[in-house]
């Protein structure tokens, strides 16, 4: 069984653009497939949340990814709004502890 043809190769240039460039825009988000949108948002939110709550950044990021994408874009643009949401998430987490 040879199978040396290019058919088994993944198509070139089909990967979504890396989210690590500049700011994430609504247009860039809309151009991405729905499954990749939350991933892109999470990759931008996590480092920002890590600065505020390093030990719970993963948990808080996961909580925030339940929000609507348009709300998340606002949080990415406004550090003050993000801090308020992180504080709110911390209150929820502290209230859930026995």
XYZ file of N, CA, C and O in Angstrom:
392
model
N 0.836 -1.190 0.000
C 0.000 0.000 0.000
C 0.874 1.245 0.000
O 1.477 1.578 1.003
N 0.902 1.949 -1.101
C 1.753 3.128 -1.219
C 1.172 4.330 -0.521
O 1.603 4.720 0.540
N 0.157 4.948 -1.115
C -0.490 6.105 -0.514
C 0.418 7.307 -0.351
O 0.396 7.959 0.669
N 1.241 7.590 -1.378
C 2.168 8.719 -1.240
C 1.603 10.021 -1.805
O 2.294 11.001 -1.842
N 0.364 10.024 -2.222
C -0.220 11.222 -2.829
C -0.454 12.322 -1.813
O -0.429 12.095 -0.608
N -0.704 13.555 -2.296
C -0.918 14.699 -1.398
C -2.286 14.687 -0.723
O -2.585 15.541 0.083
N -3.111 13.694 -1.032
C -4.457 13.670 -0.479
C -4.461 13.517 1.044
O -5.355 13.993 1.710
N -3.460 12.876 1.599
C -3.416 12.668 3.039
C -2.884 13.863 3.808
O -2.909 13.884 5.025
N -2.426 14.865 3.091
C -1.851 16.041 3.738
C -2.959 17.016 4.131
O -3.915 17.181 3.391
N -2.836 17.667 5.277
C -3.839 18.674 5.642
C -3.747 19.869 4.710
O -2.651 20.215 4.251
N -4.877 20.482 4.372
C -4.831 21.641 3.462
C -4.042 22.790 4.080
O -4.129 23.042 5.277
N -3.278 23.450 3.267
C -2.457 24.561 3.749
C -3.306 25.820 3.866
O -4.182 26.061 3.054
N -3.036 26.624 4.886
C -3.706 27.903 5.034
C -5.126 27.810 5.556
O -5.856 28.785 5.501
N -5.550 26.674 6.052
C -6.916 26.532 6.521
C -7.057 26.780 8.019
O -8.145 26.806 8.538
N -5.953 26.945 8.716
C -6.031 27.183 10.139
C -6.499 28.617 10.387
O -6.148 29.510 9.631
N -7.283 28.845 11.469
C -7.662 30.224 11.781
C -6.439 31.042 12.169
O -5.458 30.494 12.667
N -6.512 32.322 11.941
C -5.395 33.195 12.284
C -5.143 33.132 13.781
O -6.083 33.059 14.560
N -3.888 33.138 14.192
C -3.608 33.086 15.626
C -4.188 34.298 16.338
O -4.153 35.406 15.821
N -4.714 34.074 17.521
C -5.350 35.147 18.280
C -4.333 35.999 19.010
O -4.692 36.931 19.702
N -3.061 35.692 18.856
C -2.045 36.370 19.660
C -1.545 37.661 19.033
O -0.631 38.259 19.542
N -2.129 38.123 17.933
C -1.663 39.340 17.299
C -2.008 40.564 18.117
O -1.567 40.729 19.226
N -2.812 41.452 17.568
C -3.235 42.634 18.298
C -4.533 42.348 19.034
O -4.800 41.219 19.425
N -5.346 43.377 19.210
C -6.620 43.180 19.897
C -7.568 42.330 19.053
O -7.504 42.346 17.830
N -8.438 41.610 19.711
C -9.413 40.773 19.035
C -10.597 41.657 18.669
O -11.187 42.298 19.528
N -10.925 41.711 17.377
C -12.018 42.570 16.934
C -13.278 41.743 16.697
O -13.207 40.526 16.503
N -14.416 42.425 16.676
C -15.684 41.755 16.411
C -15.660 41.127 15.022
O -16.178 40.030 14.810
N -15.023 41.805 14.064
C -14.954 41.280 12.699
C -14.125 40.000 12.648
O -14.508 39.025 11.995
N -12.992 39.997 13.343
C -12.138 38.803 13.364
C -12.882 37.655 14.036
O -12.800 36.502 13.598
N -13.624 37.966 15.078
C -14.373 36.946 15.802
C -15.490 36.385 14.921
O -15.699 35.178 14.866
N -16.191 37.271 14.224
C -17.294 36.840 13.366
C -16.807 35.974 12.205
O -17.527 35.089 11.739
N -15.570 36.209 11.760
C -15.015 35.447 10.647
C -14.609 34.038 11.072
O -14.455 33.157 10.231
N -14.448 33.823 12.353
C -14.012 32.514 12.860
C -15.210 31.580 12.984
O -16.337 32.027 13.202
N -14.972 30.269 12.848
C -16.064 29.319 13.065
C -16.554 29.393 14.511
O -15.771 29.716 15.408
N -17.838 29.113 14.745
C -18.394 29.255 16.098
C -17.600 28.514 17.167
O -17.418 29.042 18.268
N -17.103 27.340 16.874
C -16.341 26.578 17.860
C -15.034 27.244 18.243
O -14.551 27.081 19.358
N -14.474 28.018 17.338
C -13.189 28.670 17.593
C -13.361 30.014 18.293
O -12.411 30.523 18.874
N -14.565 30.577 18.255
C -14.770 31.914 18.816
C -14.500 31.949 20.315
O -13.783 32.834 20.798
N -15.047 31.006 21.074
C -14.823 30.983 22.518
C -13.351 30.728 22.828
O -12.803 31.287 23.771
N -12.709 29.888 22.015
C -11.282 29.619 22.189
C -10.477 30.902 22.033
O -9.596 31.204 22.839
N -10.797 31.672 20.999
C -10.088 32.929 20.744
C -10.305 33.905 21.902
O -9.359 34.547 22.373
N -11.543 33.996 22.366
C -11.850 34.890 23.481
C -11.125 34.447 24.747
O -10.560 35.266 25.473
N -11.146 33.144 25.001
C -10.478 32.614 26.188
C -8.986 32.884 26.177
O -8.395 33.201 27.214
N -8.367 32.772 25.005
C -6.931 33.006 24.894
C -6.574 34.460 25.171
O -5.456 34.760 25.597
N -7.496 35.361 24.917
C -7.264 36.779 25.210
C -7.601 37.106 26.667
O -6.915 37.896 27.312
N -8.683 36.503 27.176
C -9.124 36.809 28.542
C -8.194 36.239 29.605
O -7.917 36.903 30.603
N -7.738 35.010 29.408
C -6.972 34.322 30.452
C -5.780 35.131 30.962
O -5.631 35.317 32.172
N -4.907 35.655 30.070
C -3.762 36.418 30.601
C -4.190 37.683 31.349
O -3.547 38.080 32.324
N -5.276 38.303 30.917
C -5.749 39.514 31.588
C -6.292 39.173 32.979
O -6.031 39.885 33.947
N -7.038 38.074 33.062
C -7.596 37.645 34.343
C -6.476 37.157 35.262
O -6.521 37.361 36.473
N -5.459 36.534 34.687
C -4.315 36.042 35.474
C -3.626 37.160 36.247
O -3.099 36.937 37.325
N -3.628 38.350 35.664
C -3.001 39.495 36.350
C -3.795 39.886 37.598
O -3.236 40.389 38.557
N -5.111 39.658 37.555
C -5.981 40.061 38.665
C -6.134 38.955 39.706
O -6.150 39.230 40.901
N -6.281 37.714 39.238
C -6.495 36.570 40.142
C -5.715 35.371 39.603
O -6.297 34.465 38.996
N -4.401 35.342 39.803
C -3.586 34.284 39.186
C -4.002 32.868 39.577
O -3.972 31.965 38.743
N -4.407 32.663 40.814
C -4.696 31.295 41.261
C -6.024 30.760 40.754
O -6.213 29.549 40.662
N -6.953 31.652 40.429
C -8.277 31.218 39.979
C -8.560 31.637 38.539
O -9.708 31.604 38.102
N -7.533 32.024 37.804
C -7.730 32.549 36.451
C -8.437 31.550 35.536
O -9.320 31.935 34.765
N -8.065 30.276 35.621
C -8.697 29.272 34.761
C -10.175 29.130 35.060
O -11.011 29.084 34.145
N -10.516 29.066 36.319
C -11.905 28.926 36.749
C -12.728 30.148 36.341
O -13.822 30.023 35.792
N -12.181 31.333 36.605
C -12.900 32.573 36.280
C -13.050 32.726 34.771
O -14.112 33.120 34.281
N -12.005 32.396 34.019
C -12.101 32.474 32.560
C -13.214 31.559 32.068
O -14.028 31.954 31.228
N -13.268 30.347 32.596
C -14.331 29.413 32.216
C -15.706 29.963 32.533
O -16.642 29.830 31.732
N -15.847 30.595 33.684
C -17.132 31.201 34.060
C -17.503 32.308 33.076
O -18.649 32.406 32.635
N -16.534 33.120 32.724
C -16.819 34.246 31.835
C -17.135 33.798 30.412
O -17.898 34.461 29.710
N -16.567 32.677 30.006
C -16.844 32.189 28.648
C -18.281 31.715 28.482
O -18.722 31.453 27.364
N -19.031 31.639 29.588
C -20.464 31.340 29.509
C -21.246 32.570 29.038
O -22.397 32.460 28.644
N -20.620 33.726 29.115
C -21.274 34.982 28.723
C -21.355 35.085 27.201
O -20.683 34.363 26.462
N -22.161 36.031 26.746
C -22.299 36.294 25.317
C -20.994 36.870 24.760
O -20.312 37.650 25.450
N -20.661 36.509 23.531
C -19.404 36.964 22.923
C -19.299 38.486 22.873
O -18.219 39.046 23.064
N -20.416 39.178 22.617
C -20.364 40.643 22.537
C -19.996 41.241 23.898
O -19.269 42.235 23.967
N -20.492 40.643 24.984
C -20.128 41.109 26.326
C -18.646 40.868 26.594
O -17.974 41.693 27.226
N -18.143 39.728 26.123
C -16.732 39.407 26.342
C -15.824 40.385 25.598
O -14.765 40.764 26.105
N -16.240 40.797 24.407
C -15.446 41.780 23.658
C -15.362 43.095 24.429
O -14.313 43.746 24.456
N -16.450 43.485 25.096
C -16.434 44.709 25.905
C -15.436 44.564 27.043
O -14.679 45.492 27.345
N -15.423 43.386 27.685
C -14.484 43.159 28.783
C -13.035 43.237 28.304
O -12.163 43.714 29.035
N -12.781 42.750 27.094
C -11.422 42.804 26.553
C -10.979 44.241 26.298
O -9.796 44.554 26.374
N -11.943 45.109 26.001
C -11.607 46.499 25.681
C -11.545 47.384 26.917
O -10.940 48.442 26.885
N -12.208 46.973 28.003
C -12.274 47.818 29.194
C -11.729 47.080 30.410
O -12.379 46.175 30.933
N -10.558 47.490 30.850
C -9.938 46.843 32.005
C -10.802 47.023 33.263
O -10.899 46.131 34.095
N -11.459 48.179 33.369
C -12.314 48.445 34.521
C -13.519 47.497 34.537
O -13.873 46.941 35.582
N -14.146 47.304 33.373
C -15.287 46.377 33.274
C -14.836 44.957 33.600
O -15.544 44.214 34.286
N -13.658 44.578 33.108
C -13.131 43.246 33.377
C -12.909 43.056 34.874
O -13.293 42.027 35.437
N -12.320 44.056 35.519
C -12.059 43.947 36.957
C -13.368 43.779 37.728
O -13.443 42.976 38.661
N -14.401 44.497 37.321
C -15.697 44.373 38.006
C -16.265 42.958 37.835
O -16.806 42.384 38.780
N -16.126 42.387 36.645
C -16.622 41.025 36.406
C -15.800 39.998 37.184
O -16.343 39.018 37.690
N -14.492 40.200 37.265
C -13.638 39.288 38.034
C -14.027 39.361 39.515
O -14.139 38.326 40.185
N -14.264 40.570 40.005
C -14.690 40.724 41.400
C -16.023 40.010 41.636
O -16.223 39.359 42.664
N -16.936 40.143 40.680
C -18.233 39.475 40.780
C -18.053 37.949 40.796
O -18.680 37.254 41.602
N -17.185 37.453 39.932
C -16.917 36.009 39.890
C -16.311 35.531 41.213
O -16.648 34.449 41.706
N -15.447 36.342 41.799
C -14.840 35.978 43.084
C -15.901 35.886 44.185
O -15.870 34.980 45.002
N -16.863 36.815 44.164
C -17.944 36.770 45.145
C -18.772 35.487 44.980
O -19.156 34.849 45.958
N -19.037 35.110 43.737
C -19.784 33.878 43.465
C -19.009 32.674 43.960
O -19.562 31.789 44.632
N -17.706 32.627 43.681
C -16.881 31.506 44.102
C -16.771 31.422 45.625
O -16.826 30.351 46.198
N -16.640 32.564 46.260
C -16.541 32.566 47.736
C -17.864 32.168 48.367
O -17.890 31.513 49.389
N -18.968 32.534 47.726
C -20.280 32.150 48.240
C -20.559 30.667 48.077
O -21.346 30.089 48.814
N -19.882 30.038 47.124
C -20.093 28.608 46.867
C -19.296 27.732 47.819
O -19.529 26.542 47.922
N -18.325 28.324 48.519
C -17.504 27.535 49.452
C -18.293 27.232 50.721
O -19.038 28.085 51.197
N -18.108 26.039 51.280
C -18.828 25.692 52.523
C -18.299 26.461 53.717
O -17.211 26.908 53.753
